[in-house]
Tab-separated table of C-alpha atoms in Angstrom:
chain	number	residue	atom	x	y	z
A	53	UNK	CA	-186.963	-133.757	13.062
A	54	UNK	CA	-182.894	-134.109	11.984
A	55	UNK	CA	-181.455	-136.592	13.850
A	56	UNK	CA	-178.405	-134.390	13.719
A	57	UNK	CA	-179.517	-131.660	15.559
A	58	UNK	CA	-180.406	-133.772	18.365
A	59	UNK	CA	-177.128	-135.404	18.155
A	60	UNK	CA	-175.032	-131.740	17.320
A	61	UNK	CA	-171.999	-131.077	19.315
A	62	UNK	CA	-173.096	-127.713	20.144
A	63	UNK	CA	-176.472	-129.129	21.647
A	64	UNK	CA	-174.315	-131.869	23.357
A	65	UNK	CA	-171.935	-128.634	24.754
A	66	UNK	CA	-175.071	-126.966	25.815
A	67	UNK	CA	-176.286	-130.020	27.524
A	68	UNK	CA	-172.772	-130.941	29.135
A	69	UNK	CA	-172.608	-127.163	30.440
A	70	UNK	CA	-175.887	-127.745	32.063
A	71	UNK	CA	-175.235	-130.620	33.781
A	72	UNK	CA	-171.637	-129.583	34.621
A	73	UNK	CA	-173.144	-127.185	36.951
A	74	UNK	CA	-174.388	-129.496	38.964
A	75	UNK	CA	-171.460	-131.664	39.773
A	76	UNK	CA	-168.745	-131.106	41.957
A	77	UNK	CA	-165.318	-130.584	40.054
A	78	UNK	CA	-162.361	-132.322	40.069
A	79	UNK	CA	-160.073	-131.311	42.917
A	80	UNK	CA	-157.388	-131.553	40.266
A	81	UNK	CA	-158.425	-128.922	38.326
A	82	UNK	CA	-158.110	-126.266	41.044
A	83	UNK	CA	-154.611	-127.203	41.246
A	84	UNK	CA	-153.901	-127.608	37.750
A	85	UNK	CA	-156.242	-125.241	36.016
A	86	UNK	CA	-156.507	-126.161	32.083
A	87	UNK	CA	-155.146	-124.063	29.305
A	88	UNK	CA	-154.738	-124.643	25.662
A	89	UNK	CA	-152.345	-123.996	23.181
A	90	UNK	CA	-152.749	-124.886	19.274
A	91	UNK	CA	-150.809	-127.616	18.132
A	92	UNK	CA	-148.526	-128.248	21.422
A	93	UNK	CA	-146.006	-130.491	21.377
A	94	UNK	CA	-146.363	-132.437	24.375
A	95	UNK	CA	-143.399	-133.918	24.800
A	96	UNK	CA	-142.073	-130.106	25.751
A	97	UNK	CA	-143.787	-130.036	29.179
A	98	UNK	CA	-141.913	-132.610	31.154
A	99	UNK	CA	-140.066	-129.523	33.554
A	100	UNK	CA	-171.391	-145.438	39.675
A	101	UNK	CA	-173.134	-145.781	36.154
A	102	UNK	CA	-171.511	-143.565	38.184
A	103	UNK	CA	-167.782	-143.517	38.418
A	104	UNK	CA	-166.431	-142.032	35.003
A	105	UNK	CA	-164.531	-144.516	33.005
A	106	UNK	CA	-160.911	-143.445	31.936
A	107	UNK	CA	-161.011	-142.485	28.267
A	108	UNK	CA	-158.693	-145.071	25.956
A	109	UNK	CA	-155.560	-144.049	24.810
A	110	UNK	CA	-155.329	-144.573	20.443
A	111	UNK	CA	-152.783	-144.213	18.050
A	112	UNK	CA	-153.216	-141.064	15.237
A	113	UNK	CA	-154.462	-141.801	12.062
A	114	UNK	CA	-156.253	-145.098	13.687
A	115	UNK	CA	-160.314	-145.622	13.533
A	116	UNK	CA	-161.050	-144.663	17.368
A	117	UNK	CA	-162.342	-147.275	19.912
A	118	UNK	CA	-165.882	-147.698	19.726
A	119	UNK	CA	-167.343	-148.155	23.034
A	120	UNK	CA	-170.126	-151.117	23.697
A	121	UNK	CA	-172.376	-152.267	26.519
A	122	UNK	CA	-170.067	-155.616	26.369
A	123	UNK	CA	-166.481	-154.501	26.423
A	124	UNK	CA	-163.728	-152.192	25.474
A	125	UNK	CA	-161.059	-152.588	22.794
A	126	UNK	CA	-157.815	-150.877	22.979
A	127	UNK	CA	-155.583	-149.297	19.803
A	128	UNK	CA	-151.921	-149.183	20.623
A	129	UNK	CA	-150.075	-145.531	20.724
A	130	UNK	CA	-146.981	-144.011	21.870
A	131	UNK	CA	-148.862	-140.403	22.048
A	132	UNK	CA	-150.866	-139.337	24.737
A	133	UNK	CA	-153.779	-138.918	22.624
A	134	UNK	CA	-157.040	-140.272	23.955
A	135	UNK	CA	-160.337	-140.950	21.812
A	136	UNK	CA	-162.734	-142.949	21.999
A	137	UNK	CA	-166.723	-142.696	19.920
A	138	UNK	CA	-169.753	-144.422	21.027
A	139	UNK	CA	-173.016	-145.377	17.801
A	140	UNK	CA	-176.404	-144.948	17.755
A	141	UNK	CA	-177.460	-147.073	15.137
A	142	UNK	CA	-180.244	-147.243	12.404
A	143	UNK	CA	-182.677	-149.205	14.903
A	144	UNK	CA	-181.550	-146.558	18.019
A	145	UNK	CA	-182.221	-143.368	15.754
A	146	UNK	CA	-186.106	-145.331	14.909
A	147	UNK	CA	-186.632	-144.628	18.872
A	148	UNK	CA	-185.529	-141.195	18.964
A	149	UNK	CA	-188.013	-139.913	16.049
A	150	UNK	CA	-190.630	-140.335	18.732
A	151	UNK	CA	-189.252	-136.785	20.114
A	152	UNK	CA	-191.179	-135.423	17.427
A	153	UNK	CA	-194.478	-136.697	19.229
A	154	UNK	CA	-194.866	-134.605	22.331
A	155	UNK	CA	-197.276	-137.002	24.396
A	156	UNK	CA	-194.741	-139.313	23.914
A	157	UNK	CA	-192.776	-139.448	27.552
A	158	UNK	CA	-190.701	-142.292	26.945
A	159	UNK	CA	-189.383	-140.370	24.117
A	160	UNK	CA	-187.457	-137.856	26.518
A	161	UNK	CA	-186.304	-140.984	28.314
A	162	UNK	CA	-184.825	-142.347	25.268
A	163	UNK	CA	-183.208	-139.076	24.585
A	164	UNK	CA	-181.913	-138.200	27.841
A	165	UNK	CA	-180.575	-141.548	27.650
A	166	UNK	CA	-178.410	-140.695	24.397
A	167	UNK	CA	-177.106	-137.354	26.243
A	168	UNK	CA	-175.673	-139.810	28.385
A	169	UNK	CA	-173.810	-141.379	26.535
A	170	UNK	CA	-172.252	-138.389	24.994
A	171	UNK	CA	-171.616	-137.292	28.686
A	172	UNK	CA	-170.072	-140.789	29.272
A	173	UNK	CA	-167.571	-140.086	27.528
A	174	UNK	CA	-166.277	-136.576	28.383
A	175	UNK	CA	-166.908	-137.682	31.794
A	176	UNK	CA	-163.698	-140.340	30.788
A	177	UNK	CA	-162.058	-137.688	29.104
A	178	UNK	CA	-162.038	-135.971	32.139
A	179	UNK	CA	-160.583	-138.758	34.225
A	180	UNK	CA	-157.394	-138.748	32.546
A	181	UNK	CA	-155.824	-135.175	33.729
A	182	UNK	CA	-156.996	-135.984	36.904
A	183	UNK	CA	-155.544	-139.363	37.238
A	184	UNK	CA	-152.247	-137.886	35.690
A	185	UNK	CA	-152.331	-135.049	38.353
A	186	UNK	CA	-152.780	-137.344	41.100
A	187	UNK	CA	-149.769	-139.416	39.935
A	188	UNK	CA	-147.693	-136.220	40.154
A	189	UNK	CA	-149.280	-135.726	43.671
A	190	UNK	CA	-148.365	-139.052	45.354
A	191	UNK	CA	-145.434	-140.360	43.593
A	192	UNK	CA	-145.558	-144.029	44.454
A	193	UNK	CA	-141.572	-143.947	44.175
A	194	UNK	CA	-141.181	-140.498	45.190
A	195	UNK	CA	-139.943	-138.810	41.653
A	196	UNK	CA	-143.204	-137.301	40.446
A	197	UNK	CA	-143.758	-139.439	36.763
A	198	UNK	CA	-146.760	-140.328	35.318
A	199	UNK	CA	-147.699	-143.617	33.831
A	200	UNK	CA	-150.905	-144.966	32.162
A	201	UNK	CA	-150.999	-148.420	30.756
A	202	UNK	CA	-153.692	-149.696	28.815
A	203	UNK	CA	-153.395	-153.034	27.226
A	204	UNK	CA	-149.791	-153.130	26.235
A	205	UNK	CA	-149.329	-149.138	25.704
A	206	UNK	CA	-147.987	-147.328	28.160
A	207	UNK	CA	-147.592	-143.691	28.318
A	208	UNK	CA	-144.437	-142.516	30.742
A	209	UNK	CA	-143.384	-139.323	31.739
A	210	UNK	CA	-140.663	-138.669	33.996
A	211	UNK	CA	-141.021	-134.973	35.934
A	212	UNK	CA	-138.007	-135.836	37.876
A	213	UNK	CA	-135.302	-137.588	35.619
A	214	UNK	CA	-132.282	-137.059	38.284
A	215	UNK	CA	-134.202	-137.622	41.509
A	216	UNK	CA	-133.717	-134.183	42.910
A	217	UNK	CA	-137.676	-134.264	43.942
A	218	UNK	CA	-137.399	-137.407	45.207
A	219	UNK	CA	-134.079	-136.672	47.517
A	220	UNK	CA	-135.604	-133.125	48.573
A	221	UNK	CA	-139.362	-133.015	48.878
A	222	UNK	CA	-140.245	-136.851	49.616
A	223	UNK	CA	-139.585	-138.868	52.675
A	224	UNK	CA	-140.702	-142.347	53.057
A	225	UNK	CA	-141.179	-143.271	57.108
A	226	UNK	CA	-139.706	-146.656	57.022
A	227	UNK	CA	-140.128	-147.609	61.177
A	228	UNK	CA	-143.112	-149.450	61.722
A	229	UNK	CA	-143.961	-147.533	65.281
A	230	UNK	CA	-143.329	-144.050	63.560
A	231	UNK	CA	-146.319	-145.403	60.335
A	232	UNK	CA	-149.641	-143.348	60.876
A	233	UNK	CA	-151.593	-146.630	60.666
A	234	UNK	CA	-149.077	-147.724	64.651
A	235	UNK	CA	-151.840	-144.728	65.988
A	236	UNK	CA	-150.494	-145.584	69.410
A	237	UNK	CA	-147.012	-144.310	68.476
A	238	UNK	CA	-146.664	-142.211	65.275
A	239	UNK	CA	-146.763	-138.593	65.292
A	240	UNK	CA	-147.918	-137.321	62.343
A	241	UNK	CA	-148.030	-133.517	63.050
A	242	UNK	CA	-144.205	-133.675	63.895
A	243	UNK	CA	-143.684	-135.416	60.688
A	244	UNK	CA	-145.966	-132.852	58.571
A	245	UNK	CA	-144.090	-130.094	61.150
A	246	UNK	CA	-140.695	-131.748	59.281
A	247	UNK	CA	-141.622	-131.723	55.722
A	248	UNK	CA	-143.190	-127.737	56.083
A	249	UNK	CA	-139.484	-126.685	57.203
A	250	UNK	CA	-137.981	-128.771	54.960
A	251	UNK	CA	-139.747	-127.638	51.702
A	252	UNK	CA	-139.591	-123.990	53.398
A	253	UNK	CA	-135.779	-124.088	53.544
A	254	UNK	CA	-135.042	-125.211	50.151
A	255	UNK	CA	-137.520	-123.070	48.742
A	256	UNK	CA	-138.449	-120.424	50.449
A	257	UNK	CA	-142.694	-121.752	50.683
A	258	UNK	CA	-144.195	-123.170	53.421
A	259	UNK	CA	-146.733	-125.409	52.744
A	260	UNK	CA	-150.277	-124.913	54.306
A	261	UNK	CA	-152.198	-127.119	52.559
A	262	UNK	CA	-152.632	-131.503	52.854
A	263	UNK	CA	-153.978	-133.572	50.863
A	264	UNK	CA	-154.834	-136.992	52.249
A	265	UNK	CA	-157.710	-139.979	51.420
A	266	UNK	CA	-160.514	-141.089	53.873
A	267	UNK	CA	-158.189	-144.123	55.367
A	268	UNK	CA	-155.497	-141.369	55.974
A	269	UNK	CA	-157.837	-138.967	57.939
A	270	UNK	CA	-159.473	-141.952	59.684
A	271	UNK	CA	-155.814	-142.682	61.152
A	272	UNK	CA	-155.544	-139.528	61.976
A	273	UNK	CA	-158.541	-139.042	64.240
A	274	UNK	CA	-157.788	-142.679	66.041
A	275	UNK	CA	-153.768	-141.019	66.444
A	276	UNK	CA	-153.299	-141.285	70.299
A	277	UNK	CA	-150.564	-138.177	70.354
A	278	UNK	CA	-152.931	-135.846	67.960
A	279	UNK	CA	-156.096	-136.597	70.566
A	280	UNK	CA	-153.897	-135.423	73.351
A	281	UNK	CA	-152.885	-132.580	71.603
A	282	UNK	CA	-156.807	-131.864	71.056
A	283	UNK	CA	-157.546	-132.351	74.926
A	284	UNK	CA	-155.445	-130.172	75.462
A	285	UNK	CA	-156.937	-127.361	73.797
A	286	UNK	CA	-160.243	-128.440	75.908
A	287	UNK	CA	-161.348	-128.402	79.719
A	288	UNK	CA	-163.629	-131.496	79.106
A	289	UNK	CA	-161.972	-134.729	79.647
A	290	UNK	CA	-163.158	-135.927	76.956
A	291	UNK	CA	-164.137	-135.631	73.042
A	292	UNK	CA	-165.302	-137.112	70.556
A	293	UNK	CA	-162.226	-137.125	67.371
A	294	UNK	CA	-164.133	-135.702	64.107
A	295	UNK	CA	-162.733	-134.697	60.848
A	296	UNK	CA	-163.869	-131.471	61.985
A	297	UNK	CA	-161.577	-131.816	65.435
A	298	UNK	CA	-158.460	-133.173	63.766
A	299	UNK	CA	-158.416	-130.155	60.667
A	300	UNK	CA	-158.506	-127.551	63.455
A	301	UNK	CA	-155.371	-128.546	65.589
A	302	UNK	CA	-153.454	-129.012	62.220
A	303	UNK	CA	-154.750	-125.342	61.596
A	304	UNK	CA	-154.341	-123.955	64.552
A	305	UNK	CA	-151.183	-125.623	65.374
A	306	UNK	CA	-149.093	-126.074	62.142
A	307	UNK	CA	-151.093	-123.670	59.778
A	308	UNK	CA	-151.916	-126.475	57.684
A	309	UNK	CA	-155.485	-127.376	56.355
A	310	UNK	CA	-156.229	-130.914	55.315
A	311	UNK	CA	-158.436	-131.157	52.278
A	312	UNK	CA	-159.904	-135.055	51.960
A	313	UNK	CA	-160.035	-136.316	48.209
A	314	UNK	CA	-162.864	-139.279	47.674
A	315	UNK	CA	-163.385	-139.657	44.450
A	316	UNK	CA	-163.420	-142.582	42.610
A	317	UNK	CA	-162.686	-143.778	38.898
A	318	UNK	CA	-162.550	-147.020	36.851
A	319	UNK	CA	-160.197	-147.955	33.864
A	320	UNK	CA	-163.081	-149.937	32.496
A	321	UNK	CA	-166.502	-151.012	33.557
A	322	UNK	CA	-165.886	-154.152	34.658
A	323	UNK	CA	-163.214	-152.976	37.264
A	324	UNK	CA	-163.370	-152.173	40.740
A	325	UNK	CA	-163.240	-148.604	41.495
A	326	UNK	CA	-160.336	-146.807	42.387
A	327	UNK	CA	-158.997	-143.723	44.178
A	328	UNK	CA	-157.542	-140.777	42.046
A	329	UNK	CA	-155.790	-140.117	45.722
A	330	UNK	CA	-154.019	-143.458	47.084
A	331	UNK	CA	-154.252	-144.493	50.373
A	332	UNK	CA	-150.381	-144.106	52.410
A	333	UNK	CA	-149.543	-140.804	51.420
A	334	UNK	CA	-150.032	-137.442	52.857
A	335	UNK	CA	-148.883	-134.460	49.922
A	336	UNK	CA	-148.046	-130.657	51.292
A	337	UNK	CA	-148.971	-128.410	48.890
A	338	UNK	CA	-148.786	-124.513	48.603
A	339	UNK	CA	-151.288	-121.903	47.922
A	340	UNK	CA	-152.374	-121.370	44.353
A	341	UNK	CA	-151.497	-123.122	41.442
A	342	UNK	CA	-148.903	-125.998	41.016
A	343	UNK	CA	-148.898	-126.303	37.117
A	344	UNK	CA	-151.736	-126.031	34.169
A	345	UNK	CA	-153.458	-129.228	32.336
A	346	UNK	CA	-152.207	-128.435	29.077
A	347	UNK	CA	-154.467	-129.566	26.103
A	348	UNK	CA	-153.569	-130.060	22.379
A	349	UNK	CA	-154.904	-129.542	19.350
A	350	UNK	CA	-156.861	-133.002	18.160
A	351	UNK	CA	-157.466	-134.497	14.662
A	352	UNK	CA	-160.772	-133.569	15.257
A	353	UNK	CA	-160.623	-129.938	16.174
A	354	UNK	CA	-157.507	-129.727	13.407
A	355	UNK	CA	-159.402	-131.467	10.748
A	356	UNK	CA	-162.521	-131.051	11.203
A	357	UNK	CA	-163.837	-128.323	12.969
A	358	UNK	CA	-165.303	-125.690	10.047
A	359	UNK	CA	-165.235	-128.191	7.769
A	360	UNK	CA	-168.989	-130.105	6.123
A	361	UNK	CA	-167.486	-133.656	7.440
A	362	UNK	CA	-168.425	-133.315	11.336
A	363	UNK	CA	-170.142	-131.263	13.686
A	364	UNK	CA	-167.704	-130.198	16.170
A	365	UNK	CA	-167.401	-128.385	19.370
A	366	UNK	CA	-164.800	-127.687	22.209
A	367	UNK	CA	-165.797	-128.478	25.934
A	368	UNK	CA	-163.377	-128.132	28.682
A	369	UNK	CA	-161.112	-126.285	27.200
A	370	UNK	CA	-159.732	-128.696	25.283
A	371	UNK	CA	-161.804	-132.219	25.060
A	372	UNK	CA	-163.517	-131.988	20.881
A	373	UNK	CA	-166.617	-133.345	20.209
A	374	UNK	CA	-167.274	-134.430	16.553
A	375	UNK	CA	-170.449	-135.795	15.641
A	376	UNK	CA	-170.562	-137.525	12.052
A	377	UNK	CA	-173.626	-138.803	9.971
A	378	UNK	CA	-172.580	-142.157	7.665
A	379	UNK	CA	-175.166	-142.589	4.686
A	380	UNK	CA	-175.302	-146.044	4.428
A	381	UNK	CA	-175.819	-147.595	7.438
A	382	UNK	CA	-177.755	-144.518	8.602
A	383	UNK	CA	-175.766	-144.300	12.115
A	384	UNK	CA	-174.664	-141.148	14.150
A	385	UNK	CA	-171.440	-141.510	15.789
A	386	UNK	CA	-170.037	-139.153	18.784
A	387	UNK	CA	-166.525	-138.901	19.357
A	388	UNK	CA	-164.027	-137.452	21.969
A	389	UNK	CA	-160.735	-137.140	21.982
A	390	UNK	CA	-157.945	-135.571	23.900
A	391	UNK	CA	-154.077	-134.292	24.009
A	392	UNK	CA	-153.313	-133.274	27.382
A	393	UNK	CA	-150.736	-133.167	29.172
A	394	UNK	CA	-150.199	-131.145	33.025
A	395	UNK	CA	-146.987	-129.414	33.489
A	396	UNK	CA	-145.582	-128.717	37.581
A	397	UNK	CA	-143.814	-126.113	37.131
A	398	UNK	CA	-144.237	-125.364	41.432
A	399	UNK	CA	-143.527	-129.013	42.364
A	400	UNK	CA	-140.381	-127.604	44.336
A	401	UNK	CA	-142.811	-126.207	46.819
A	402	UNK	CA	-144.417	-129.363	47.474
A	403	UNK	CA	-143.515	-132.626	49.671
A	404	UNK	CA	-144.917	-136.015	49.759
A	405	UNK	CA	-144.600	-137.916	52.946
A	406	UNK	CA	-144.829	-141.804	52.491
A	407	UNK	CA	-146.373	-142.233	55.673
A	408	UNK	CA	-147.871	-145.938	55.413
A	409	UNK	CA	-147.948	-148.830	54.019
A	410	UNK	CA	-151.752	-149.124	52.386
């Protein structure tokens, strides 16, 4: 057996497709649906093992990060070009010959185990739109901008450079008894009533769609003005508040329905897990599409792709694969890389509501 066609970028496409179809997708990428273009200028579009690690950001023409159990390290850039490669070295590749012997079991263990590592890493690859779209989606300072720091580079883009988003579609509820989390007080369908005019009269959408996190929608079901408004759509004189209960007197009252977004990332292994949605905010959103997740053309897919040096293949639209043989050490090395970039081209028919401190 070739180690290289276990370790091809077409059979780790294949195997990625496979298991793709088994996961849920981003919610991201229903909002922001990816295109490609070849060699886009980015800086045009500015109008647990589980949780996916975000994919480091490198500088061109720089050996990408090599991944290890232990640690990370970090290559400064001012592009938003990601890439990162994980090894399987002379001793690793000794292990996977024993695919060859079909009684072996522990073979397809090993095996399965290298496919996950590929996968590791365009499962970070994939973090990075999605934490970029989420930064659009809940502005922390109300002007959508997105920044991603890792280890002294930053990458900063400003979607709202005069602060017309922020003084039109974002409001910030500063009272402490009119905060979601003061449930005896706050009424949140009036405010969500608010922004839906609002965004309606300067653009001519109304919103029917909310995004919120778990805390958010937990607020929401213990909000003493939202259960009266659900007894009152009941004879019984009492209810029990579900997720369930609190989505259909949005609907039924405002036209509005509340998606939850869960999911969780890390910027490295060692770090706690965080939301791609933050905790505080509540985002109106339209029907359709805000914006595409615009993808680049790589060094890899530029370079190499056709060429005798590396196998490479495209997932995702846009993420390249390049697998490389070196002759002496005898190790097989899978990288991924990224340019992407989303553009919000719809964010006028949007509004955030800053609705608590989290």
């Amino acid at each position: 057996m070739n180690i290289r066609d276990a370790f091809s970028a077409r059979a780790i496409a294949l195997n990625r497709t496979e298991v793709a179809s088994n996961r849920i997708p981003y919610l991201g990428t229903g909002f922001f649906p990816p295109k490609k273009k070849m060699g886009l200028d980015l800086k045009w579009i500015k109008t647990r093992k589980g949780l996916a690690v975000m994919l480091k950001p490198t500088a061109f023409d720089a050996v990408s990060t090599i991944r290890s159990r232990s640690g990370f390290r970090l290559e400064k850039t001012q592009m938003a070009f990601f890439r990162e490669s994980m090894i399987v070295k002379e001793e690793d590749e000794q292990e996977i010959m024993r695919v060859e012997e079909a009684s072996d079991l522990y073979a397809q263990d090993v095996l399965r185990s290298i496919y996950d590592d590929a996968n590791t890493l365009i499962d970070a690859a994939n973090v990075v739109p999605e934490r970029m779209i989420m930064q659009l989606l809940a502005p922390v300072d109300g002007s959508p901008k997105i920044n991603i720091e890792a280890n002294g580079a930053t990458y900063a883009y400003d979607y709202d450079p005069n602060g017309e988003y922020k003084a039109n579609n974002y409001m910030e509820i500063s009272t402490a008894t009119d905060q979601w989390n003061d449930v005896e007080n706050s009424d949140p369908m009036n405010d969500v009533m608010t922004a839906q005019d609002t965004t309606e009269a300067n653009s001519g959408t109304r919103p029917t769609i909310m995004l919120i996190s778990k805390r958010t929608m937990n607020l929401l079901k213990q909000n003493k003005k939202i259960r009266n408004y659900v007894l009152a759509q009941n004879q019984t004189a009492n209810v029990i508040m579900t997720d369930a209960r609190v989505k259909e007197v949005f609907s039924s009252e405002l036209g509005v329905n509340i998606v939850v977004y869960t999911k969780l990332y890390k910027e490295t292994a060692d770090d706690q897990s965080e939301k791609f949605y933050p905790d505080g905010f509540a985002t109106l959103l339209p029907e359709g599409n805000l914006g595409n997740t615009w993808y680049g053309t790589t060094p890899e897919e530029r370079t190499l792709l056709g060429s005798n040096e590396a196998d490479v293949a495209i997932v995702n639209t846009g993420v390249a694969v390049a697998v490389t043989t070196t002759p002496d050490p005898v190790n097989t090395k899978t990288t991924v890389s990224e340019i992407v970039l989303p553009s919000y081209e719809r964010m006028d028919e949007t509004f955030v509501i800053n609705a608590y401190v989290a």
